[in-house]
Coordinates of C-alpha atoms in Angstrom, one line a residue:
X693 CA -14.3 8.5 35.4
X694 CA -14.7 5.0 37.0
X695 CA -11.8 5.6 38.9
X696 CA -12.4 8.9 40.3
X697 CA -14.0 8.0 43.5
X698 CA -15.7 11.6 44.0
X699 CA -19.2 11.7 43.6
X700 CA -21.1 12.4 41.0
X701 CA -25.0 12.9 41.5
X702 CA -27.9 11.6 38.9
X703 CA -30.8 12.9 41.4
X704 CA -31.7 13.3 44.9
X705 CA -31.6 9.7 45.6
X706 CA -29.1 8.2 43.5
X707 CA -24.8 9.2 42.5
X708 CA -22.0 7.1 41.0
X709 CA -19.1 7.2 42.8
X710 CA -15.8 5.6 40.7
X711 CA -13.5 3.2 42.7
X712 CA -9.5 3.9 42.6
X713 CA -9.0 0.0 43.7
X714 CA -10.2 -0.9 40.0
X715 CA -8.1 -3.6 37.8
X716 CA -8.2 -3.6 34.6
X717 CA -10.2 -6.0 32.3
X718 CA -8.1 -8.7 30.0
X719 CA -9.6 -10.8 27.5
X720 CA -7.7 -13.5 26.0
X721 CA -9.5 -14.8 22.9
X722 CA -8.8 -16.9 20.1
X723 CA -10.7 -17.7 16.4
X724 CA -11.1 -19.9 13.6
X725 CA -12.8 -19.1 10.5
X726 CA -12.8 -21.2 7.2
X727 CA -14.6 -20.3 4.0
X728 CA -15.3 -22.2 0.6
X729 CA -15.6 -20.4 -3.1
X730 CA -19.6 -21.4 -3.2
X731 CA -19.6 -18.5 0.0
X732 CA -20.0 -20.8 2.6
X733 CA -18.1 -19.7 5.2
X734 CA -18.1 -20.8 9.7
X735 CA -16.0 -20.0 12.4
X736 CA -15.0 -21.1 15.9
X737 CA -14.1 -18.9 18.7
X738 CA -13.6 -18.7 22.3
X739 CA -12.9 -16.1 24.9
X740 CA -11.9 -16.0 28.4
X741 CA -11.9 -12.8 30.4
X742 CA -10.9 -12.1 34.1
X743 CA -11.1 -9.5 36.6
X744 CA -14.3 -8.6 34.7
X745 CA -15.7 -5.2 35.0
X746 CA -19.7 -5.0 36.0
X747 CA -21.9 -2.0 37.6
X748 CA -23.4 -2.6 40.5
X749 CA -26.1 -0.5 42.4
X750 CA -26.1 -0.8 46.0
X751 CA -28.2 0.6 48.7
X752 CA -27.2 3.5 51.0
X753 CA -29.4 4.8 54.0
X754 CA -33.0 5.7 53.7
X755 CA -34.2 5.3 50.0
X756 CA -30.8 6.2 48.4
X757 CA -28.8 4.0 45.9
X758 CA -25.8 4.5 44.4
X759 CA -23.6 3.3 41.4
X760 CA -19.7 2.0 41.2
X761 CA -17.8 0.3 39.0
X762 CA -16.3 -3.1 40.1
X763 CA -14.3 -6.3 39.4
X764 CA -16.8 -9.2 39.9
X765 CA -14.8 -12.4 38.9
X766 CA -14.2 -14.3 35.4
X767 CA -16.6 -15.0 32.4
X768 CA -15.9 -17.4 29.8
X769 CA -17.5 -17.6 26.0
X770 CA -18.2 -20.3 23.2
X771 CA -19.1 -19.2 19.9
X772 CA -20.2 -20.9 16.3
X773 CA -21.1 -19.0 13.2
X774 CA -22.1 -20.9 10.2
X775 CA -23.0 -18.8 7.0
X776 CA -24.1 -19.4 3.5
X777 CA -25.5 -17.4 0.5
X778 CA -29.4 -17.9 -0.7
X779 CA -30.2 -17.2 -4.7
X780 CA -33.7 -15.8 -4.9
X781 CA -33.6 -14.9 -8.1
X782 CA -31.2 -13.5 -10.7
X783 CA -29.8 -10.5 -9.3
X784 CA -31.0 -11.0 -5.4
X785 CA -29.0 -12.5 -3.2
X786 CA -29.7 -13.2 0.8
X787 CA -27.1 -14.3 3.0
X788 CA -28.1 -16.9 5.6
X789 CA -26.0 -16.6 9.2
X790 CA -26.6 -18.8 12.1
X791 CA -24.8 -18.1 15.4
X792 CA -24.6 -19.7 18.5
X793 CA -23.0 -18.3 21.7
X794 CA -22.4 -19.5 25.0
X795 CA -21.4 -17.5 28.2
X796 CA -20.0 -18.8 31.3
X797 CA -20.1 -15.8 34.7
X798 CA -18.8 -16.3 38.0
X799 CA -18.5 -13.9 40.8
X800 CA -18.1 -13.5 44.3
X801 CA -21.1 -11.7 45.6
X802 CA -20.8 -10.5 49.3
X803 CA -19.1 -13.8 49.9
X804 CA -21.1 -16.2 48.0
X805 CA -20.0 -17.7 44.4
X806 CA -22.6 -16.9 41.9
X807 CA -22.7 -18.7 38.6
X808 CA -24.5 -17.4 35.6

């Protein structure tokens, strides 16, 4: 459906339309992980992705928007998991995760480089 550029209406004042001109999406990611026998585990990974695929509403004439599907630019991502096992008490057992993540966007935008 995003590449079928006929349009299909939400309301009065708004459609999607699909764009034919669309790439598609590749990720290229990679991961480490490493875990011990007392269940403490973490992991490394990493991501790159380019021609990425975002929505974007624009504005048509009067107070009509509509929707399309389009390739924006490249994002990149960081991300760290650490996890371990908590004894309550016998018989009850919580694991413990902490995650951190880190995301990297850039895009052209009617002919200015954003960065998010």
């Amino acid at each position: 459906q995003n590449l079928n550029p006929a349009r299909s209406y939400i309301d009065q004042f708004s459609y999607f339309q699909g764009n034919a001109f669309l790439r598609p999406q590749f990720t290229h990611a990679l991961e480490t992980r490493y875990a011990l026998k007392s269940g403490l585990f973490g992991s490394l990974a990493a991501n790159y992705t380019r021609d990425l695929l975002s929505f974007l509403v624009f504005a048509t004439d009067g107070n009509q928007s509509y929707r399309t599907a389009l390739n924006i630019g490249r994002s990149t991502g960081y991300t760290v998991t650490l996890g371990w096992p908590l004894t309550v008490m016998k018989g009850w057992q919580l694991q413990t995760n902490w995650l951190a993540n880190y995301n990297y966007i850039r895009f052209d935008y009617e002919g200015r480089v954003v960065q998010i």
